[in-house]
């Protein structure tokens, strides 16, 4: 059962967040981007938006953003939100893309110690996409932003020795 997105008070947020979003299935992804960006900016965060052609390209952009801390070539984000929509077709191609993206994003998160919020949705049909991307009560971009904020704060607390 699809749950309504839970929100929390997200003011006075410091740090740079990145959103990596696919252009494919743009109607749905753009709605998630708008919701995520608005939530982060209202909280006071700086937001960098990186667009890629499709879901399969999201991990490379995410990896390069995460590497900034090591290369000292720019400010590394405190969290990276990955937004995309994959709609199943008649073949297993969508499942392969979804699995590859999921695995890559998990590995990036663990390798760099930066929260990578996975909202690259593998959906059965457009009805599910409408509900999860266009409905303001279930928009997964909004949920991704709140998760990113919570995880960025948790990582900061744990790195500073807190629990």
Coordinates of N, CA and C in Angstrom, one line a residue:
X1 N 0.8 -1.2 0.0 CA 0.0 0.0 0.0 C 0.9 1.2 0.0
X2 N 0.6 2.2 -0.8 CA 1.3 3.4 -1.0 C 1.0 4.3 0.2
X3 N 2.0 4.8 0.9 CA 1.9 5.6 2.1 C 2.1 7.1 1.7
X4 N 1.4 8.0 2.4 CA 1.5 9.4 2.2 C 2.9 9.8 2.6
X5 N 3.6 10.7 1.9 CA 4.9 11.2 2.3 C 4.8 11.9 3.6
X6 N 5.7 11.5 4.6 CA 5.8 12.2 5.9 C 6.8 13.3 5.7
X7 N 6.5 14.4 6.3 CA 7.4 15.6 6.3 C 7.8 15.9 7.7
X8 N 8.8 16.7 7.8 CA 9.2 17.2 9.1 C 9.7 18.6 9.0
X9 N 10.0 19.2 10.1 CA 10.5 20.6 10.1 C 11.9 20.6 9.6
X10 N 12.2 21.3 8.5 CA 13.5 21.3 7.9 C 14.1 22.7 7.7
X11 N 14.2 23.5 8.7 CA 14.7 24.8 8.6 C 16.2 24.8 9.0
X12 N 16.9 25.9 8.6 CA 18.3 26.1 9.0 C 19.2 25.0 8.6
X13 N 19.1 24.6 7.4 CA 19.9 23.5 6.8 C 21.2 24.1 6.2
X14 N 22.3 23.6 6.6 CA 23.5 24.0 5.9 C 24.0 22.9 5.0
X15 N 24.7 23.3 4.0 CA 25.4 22.3 3.1 C 24.9 22.4 1.7
X16 N 25.6 21.7 0.9 CA 25.3 21.6 -0.5 C 24.7 20.2 -0.8
X17 N 23.6 20.2 -1.4 CA 23.0 18.9 -1.9 C 23.0 18.9 -3.4
X18 N 23.1 17.7 -3.9 CA 23.0 17.5 -5.4 C 21.8 16.7 -5.7
X19 N 21.2 17.0 -6.8 CA 20.2 16.2 -7.4 C 20.6 15.7 -8.8
X20 N 20.7 14.4 -9.0 CA 21.0 13.8 -10.3 C 19.7 13.3 -10.8
X21 N 19.2 13.8 -11.9 CA 17.9 13.4 -12.5 C 18.0 13.1 -13.9
X22 N 17.3 12.1 -14.3 CA 17.2 11.7 -15.8 C 16.2 12.6 -16.5
X23 N 16.5 12.8 -17.8 CA 15.6 13.5 -18.6 C 14.5 12.6 -19.2
X24 N 14.8 11.3 -19.3 CA 13.9 10.3 -19.8 C 12.7 10.2 -18.9
X25 N 11.5 10.1 -19.4 CA 10.2 10.2 -18.6 C 10.2 11.5 -17.9
X26 N 10.5 12.5 -18.6 CA 10.6 13.9 -18.0 C 9.4 14.4 -17.3
X27 N 8.2 14.1 -17.8 CA 7.0 14.6 -17.1 C 7.0 14.2 -15.6
X28 N 7.4 12.9 -15.4 CA 7.4 12.4 -14.0 C 8.6 12.9 -13.2
X29 N 9.8 12.8 -13.8 CA 11.0 13.1 -13.1 C 11.0 14.6 -12.8
X30 N 10.6 15.4 -13.7 CA 10.6 16.9 -13.5 C 9.8 17.2 -12.2
X31 N 8.7 16.5 -12.1 CA 7.8 16.8 -10.9 C 8.5 16.4 -9.6
X32 N 9.3 15.3 -9.6 CA 10.0 14.9 -8.5 C 11.2 15.9 -8.2
X33 N 11.8 16.4 -9.3 CA 12.9 17.4 -9.1 C 12.3 18.7 -8.5
X34 N 11.2 19.2 -9.0 CA 10.6 20.4 -8.4 C 10.3 20.2 -6.9
X35 N 9.7 19.1 -6.6 CA 9.4 18.9 -5.1 C 10.6 18.8 -4.3
X36 N 11.6 18.1 -4.7 CA 12.9 17.9 -4.0 C 13.6 19.2 -3.8
X37 N 13.8 19.9 -4.9 CA 14.5 21.2 -4.9 C 13.8 22.2 -4.0
X38 N 12.5 22.4 -4.2 CA 11.7 23.3 -3.3 C 11.9 23.0 -1.9
X39 N 11.8 21.8 -1.5 CA 12.0 21.4 -0.1 C 13.4 21.7 0.4
X40 N 14.4 21.4 -0.3 CA 15.8 21.6 0.1 C 16.1 23.1 0.2
X41 N 15.6 23.9 -0.8 CA 15.9 25.3 -0.8 C 15.1 26.0 0.3
X42 N 13.9 25.6 0.6 CA 13.1 26.2 1.7 C 13.8 25.9 3.0
X43 N 14.6 24.9 3.1 CA 15.3 24.5 4.3 C 16.6 25.3 4.4
X44 N 17.0 26.0 3.3 CA 18.2 26.8 3.4 C 19.4 26.1 2.7
X45 N 19.2 25.0 2.0 CA 20.3 24.3 1.4 C 20.7 24.9 0.0
X46 N 21.9 24.7 -0.4 CA 22.3 25.0 -1.7 C 22.1 23.7 -2.5
X47 N 21.5 23.9 -3.7 CA 21.1 22.7 -4.5 C 21.8 22.8 -5.9
X48 N 22.5 21.8 -6.3 CA 23.1 21.6 -7.6 C 22.3 20.6 -8.3
X49 N 21.8 20.9 -9.5 CA 21.0 20.0 -10.3 C 21.9 19.5 -11.5
X50 N 22.0 18.2 -11.6 CA 22.7 17.6 -12.8 C 21.7 16.7 -13.5
X51 N 21.6 17.0 -14.8 CA 20.7 16.2 -15.7 C 21.5 15.2 -16.5
X52 N 20.9 14.0 -16.6 CA 21.5 13.0 -17.4 C 20.5 12.4 -18.4
X53 N 20.9 11.7 -19.5 CA 19.9 11.3 -20.4 C 18.8 10.3 -19.8
X54 N 19.3 9.3 -19.1 CA 18.4 8.3 -18.6 C 18.8 7.7 -17.3
X55 N 18.1 6.8 -16.8 CA 18.4 6.2 -15.5 C 19.8 5.5 -15.4
X56 N 20.1 4.9 -16.5 CA 21.4 4.1 -16.5 C 22.6 5.1 -16.3
X57 N 22.5 6.3 -16.7 CA 23.6 7.3 -16.6 C 23.7 8.0 -15.2
X58 N 22.7 7.8 -14.3 CA 22.7 8.4 -13.0 C 23.9 8.0 -12.2
X59 N 24.3 6.7 -12.1 CA 25.4 6.4 -11.2 C 26.7 7.1 -11.6
X60 N 27.0 7.3 -12.9 CA 28.3 7.9 -13.2 C 28.3 9.3 -12.7
X61 N 27.2 10.1 -13.0 CA 27.2 11.5 -12.5 C 27.3 11.5 -10.9
X62 N 26.6 10.6 -10.3 CA 26.6 10.5 -8.8 C 28.1 10.2 -8.3
X63 N 28.7 9.3 -9.0 CA 30.1 8.9 -8.6 C 31.0 10.2 -8.7
X64 N 30.9 10.9 -9.8 CA 31.8 12.0 -10.0 C 31.5 13.2 -9.0
X65 N 30.2 13.3 -8.7 CA 29.9 14.3 -7.6 C 30.5 13.9 -6.3
X66 N 30.4 12.6 -6.0 CA 30.9 12.1 -4.7 C 32.5 12.2 -4.6
X67 N 33.1 12.1 -5.7 CA 34.6 12.1 -5.8 C 35.1 13.5 -5.5
X68 N 34.3 14.6 -5.6 CA 34.8 15.9 -5.4 C 35.6 16.1 -4.1
X69 N 35.2 15.4 -3.1 CA 35.8 15.6 -1.8 C 37.3 15.0 -1.9
X70 N 37.5 14.0 -2.6 CA 38.8 13.4 -2.8 C 39.7 14.2 -3.7
X71 N 39.1 14.7 -4.8 CA 39.9 15.4 -5.8 C 40.0 16.9 -5.4
X72 N 39.3 17.4 -4.4 CA 39.3 18.8 -4.0 C 39.1 19.7 -5.2
X73 N 38.2 19.3 -6.1 CA 37.8 20.1 -7.3 C 36.5 20.8 -7.2
X74 N 36.0 20.9 -6.0 CA 34.7 21.5 -5.8 C 34.1 21.0 -4.5
X75 N 33.1 21.6 -4.1 CA 32.4 21.2 -2.9 C 31.7 19.9 -3.1
X76 N 32.0 18.9 -2.3 CA 31.3 17.7 -2.4 C 29.9 17.9 -1.7
X77 N 28.9 17.3 -2.2 CA 27.6 17.4 -1.6 C 27.5 16.6 -0.3
X78 N 26.7 17.1 0.6 CA 26.5 16.4 1.9 C 25.5 15.2 1.7
X79 N 24.8 15.3 0.6 CA 23.9 14.2 0.1 C 23.6 14.3 -1.3
X80 N 23.3 13.2 -2.0 CA 23.0 13.2 -3.4 C 21.7 12.5 -3.6
X81 N 20.7 13.2 -4.2 CA 19.4 12.6 -4.5 C 19.4 12.1 -5.9
X82 N 19.0 10.9 -6.2 CA 19.0 10.3 -7.5 C 17.5 10.1 -7.9
X83 N 17.1 10.8 -8.9 CA 15.7 10.8 -9.3 C 15.5 10.3 -10.8
X84 N 14.7 9.3 -11.0 CA 14.4 8.8 -12.3 C 13.2 7.9 -12.3
X85 N 12.7 7.7 -13.5 CA 11.5 6.8 -13.6 C 11.8 5.8 -14.8
X86 N 11.7 4.5 -14.4 CA 11.8 3.4 -15.4 C 10.5 2.7 -15.5
X87 N 9.9 2.7 -16.6 CA 8.6 2.0 -16.8 C 8.9 0.7 -17.5
X88 N 8.3 -0.4 -16.9 CA 8.5 -1.7 -17.4 C 7.9 -1.8 -18.8
X89 N 8.5 -2.5 -19.7 CA 8.0 -2.8 -21.0 C 7.7 -4.3 -21.2
X90 N 7.8 -4.7 -22.4 CA 7.5 -6.1 -22.7 C 8.7 -7.0 -22.5
X91 N 9.9 -6.5 -22.3 CA 11.1 -7.3 -22.1 C 11.6 -7.1 -20.6
X92 N 12.7 -7.7 -20.3 CA 13.3 -7.6 -19.0 C 14.3 -6.4 -18.9
X93 N 14.4 -5.7 -20.0 CA 15.4 -4.6 -20.0 C 15.3 -3.6 -18.8
X94 N 14.0 -3.3 -18.5 CA 13.8 -2.3 -17.4 C 14.3 -2.9 -16.1
X95 N 14.1 -4.2 -15.8 CA 14.6 -4.8 -14.6 C 16.1 -4.8 -14.5
X96 N 16.8 -5.1 -15.7 CA 18.2 -5.0 -15.7 C 18.7 -3.6 -15.4
X97 N 18.1 -2.6 -16.0 CA 18.5 -1.2 -15.7 C 18.3 -0.9 -14.2
X98 N 17.2 -1.3 -13.7 CA 16.8 -1.0 -12.3 C 17.8 -1.7 -11.3
X99 N 18.2 -2.9 -11.6 CA 19.1 -3.6 -10.7 C 20.5 -3.0 -10.8
X100 N 20.9 -2.7 -12.0 CA 22.3 -2.1 -12.1 C 22.4 -0.8 -11.4
X101 N 21.4 0.1 -11.6 CA 21.4 1.4 -11.0 C 21.4 1.2 -9.4
X102 N 20.5 0.4 -8.9 CA 20.4 0.2 -7.5 C 21.8 -0.3 -6.9
X103 N 22.4 -1.2 -7.5 CA 23.7 -1.8 -7.0 C 24.7 -0.7 -7.1
X104 N 24.8 0.1 -8.2 CA 25.8 1.1 -8.3 C 25.6 2.2 -7.3
X105 N 24.4 2.6 -7.0 CA 24.2 3.7 -6.1 C 24.5 3.3 -4.7
X106 N 24.2 2.0 -4.3 CA 24.5 1.5 -3.0 C 26.1 1.5 -2.8
X107 N 26.8 1.1 -3.8 CA 28.2 1.0 -3.8 C 28.9 2.4 -3.6
X108 N 28.3 3.4 -4.4 CA 28.8 4.8 -4.3 C 28.7 5.3 -2.9
X109 N 27.5 5.1 -2.3 CA 27.2 5.6 -1.0 C 28.2 5.0 0.0
X110 N 28.4 3.7 0.0 CA 29.3 3.1 0.9 C 30.8 3.5 0.7
X111 N 31.2 3.6 -0.5 CA 32.6 3.9 -0.9 C 32.9 5.3 -0.4
X112 N 32.0 6.2 -0.6 CA 32.3 7.6 -0.3 C 31.8 8.2 1.1
X113 N 30.9 7.4 1.7 CA 30.4 7.8 3.0 C 29.5 9.0 2.8
X114 N 28.8 9.2 1.7 CA 27.9 10.3 1.4 C 26.5 9.6 1.2
X115 N 25.5 10.1 1.8 CA 24.2 9.6 1.6 C 23.8 9.7 0.1
X116 N 23.4 8.6 -0.5 CA 22.9 8.6 -1.9 C 21.4 8.1 -1.8
X117 N 20.5 9.0 -2.0 CA 19.1 8.7 -1.9 C 18.6 8.2 -3.2
X118 N 18.1 7.0 -3.1 CA 17.7 6.2 -4.3 C 16.2 6.4 -4.6
X119 N 15.9 7.2 -5.5 CA 14.5 7.4 -6.0 C 14.4 7.2 -7.5
X120 N 15.1 6.2 -8.0 CA 15.0 5.8 -9.4 C 14.0 4.7 -9.4
X121 N 12.8 5.1 -9.7 CA 11.6 4.2 -9.5 C 11.5 3.3 -10.7
X122 N 11.3 2.0 -10.4 CA 11.0 1.0 -11.4 C 9.5 0.7 -11.3
X123 N 8.7 1.2 -12.2 CA 7.3 1.1 -12.1 C 6.6 0.3 -13.2
X124 N 5.5 -0.3 -12.8 CA 4.8 -1.2 -13.8 C 4.1 -0.4 -14.9
X125 N 3.6 0.8 -14.6 CA 2.8 1.5 -15.6 C 2.7 3.0 -15.3
X126 N 2.0 3.7 -16.2 CA 1.9 5.1 -16.0 C 1.0 5.5 -14.9
X127 N 0.1 4.7 -14.5 CA -0.8 5.0 -13.4 C 0.1 5.1 -12.1
X128 N 1.0 4.1 -11.9 CA 1.9 4.2 -10.8 C 2.8 5.4 -10.8
X129 N 3.2 5.8 -12.0 CA 4.1 7.0 -12.2 C 3.3 8.2 -11.8
X130 N 2.1 8.3 -12.2 CA 1.3 9.5 -11.9 C 1.1 9.6 -10.4
X131 N 0.8 8.5 -9.7 CA 0.6 8.5 -8.2 C 1.9 8.9 -7.5
X132 N 3.0 8.3 -7.9 CA 4.3 8.5 -7.1 C 5.0 9.8 -7.5
X133 N 4.7 10.4 -8.6 CA 5.5 11.5 -9.1 C 4.7 12.8 -9.2
X134 N 3.4 12.7 -9.6 CA 2.6 13.9 -9.8 C 1.7 14.2 -8.7
X135 N 1.3 13.2 -7.9 CA 0.4 13.4 -6.7 C 1.2 14.1 -5.6
X136 N 0.8 15.3 -5.1 CA 1.6 16.0 -4.1 C 1.7 15.3 -2.8
X137 N 0.8 14.4 -2.5 CA 0.8 13.6 -1.2 C 1.7 12.4 -1.3
X138 N 2.1 12.0 -2.5 CA 2.9 10.8 -2.6 C 4.2 11.0 -3.4
X139 N 4.5 12.3 -3.7 CA 5.6 12.6 -4.6 C 6.9 12.1 -4.0
X140 N 7.6 11.2 -4.7 CA 8.8 10.6 -4.2 C 10.0 11.6 -4.2
X141 N 9.9 12.7 -4.9 CA 10.9 13.7 -4.8 C 10.9 14.4 -3.5
X142 N 9.7 14.7 -3.0 CA 9.6 15.3 -1.6 C 10.1 14.3 -0.6
X143 N 9.8 13.1 -0.7 CA 10.3 12.0 0.2 C 11.8 12.0 0.2
X144 N 12.4 12.0 -1.0 CA 13.8 11.9 -1.2 C 14.5 13.1 -0.5
X145 N 13.9 14.3 -0.6 CA 14.5 15.5 0.0 C 14.5 15.3 1.6
X146 N 13.4 14.9 2.1 CA 13.4 14.7 3.6 C 14.3 13.6 4.0
X147 N 14.5 12.5 3.3 CA 15.4 11.5 3.6 C 16.8 12.0 3.5
X148 N 17.1 12.8 2.5 CA 18.5 13.4 2.3 C 18.8 14.3 3.5
X149 N 17.9 15.1 3.9 CA 18.2 16.0 5.0 C 18.4 15.2 6.3
X150 N 17.6 14.2 6.6 CA 17.8 13.4 7.8 C 19.1 12.6 7.7
X151 N 19.5 12.1 6.6 CA 20.7 11.3 6.5 C 21.9 12.2 6.6
X152 N 21.9 13.4 6.0 CA 23.0 14.3 6.0 C 23.3 14.7 7.5
X153 N 22.2 15.0 8.2 CA 22.3 15.3 9.6 C 22.9 14.2 10.5
X154 N 22.4 13.0 10.2 CA 22.9 11.8 10.9 C 24.4 11.5 10.6
X155 N 24.8 11.6 9.4 CA 26.2 11.4 9.0 C 27.1 12.5 9.7
X156 N 26.6 13.7 9.7 CA 27.4 14.8 10.4 C 27.5 14.5 11.8
X157 N 26.4 14.1 12.5 CA 26.4 13.8 13.9 C 27.4 12.6 14.2
X158 N 27.3 11.5 13.4 CA 28.1 10.4 13.6 C 29.6 10.7 13.4
X159 N 29.9 11.5 12.4 CA 31.3 11.9 12.2 C 31.9 12.7 13.3
X160 N 31.1 13.5 13.9 CA 31.5 14.3 15.0 C 31.6 13.6 16.4
X161 N 31.3 12.3 16.3 CA 31.4 11.5 17.5 C 30.1 11.3 18.3
X162 N 29.0 11.9 17.8 CA 27.7 11.8 18.5 C 27.1 10.5 18.1
X163 N 26.0 10.2 18.7 CA 25.2 9.0 18.4 C 23.8 9.3 18.1

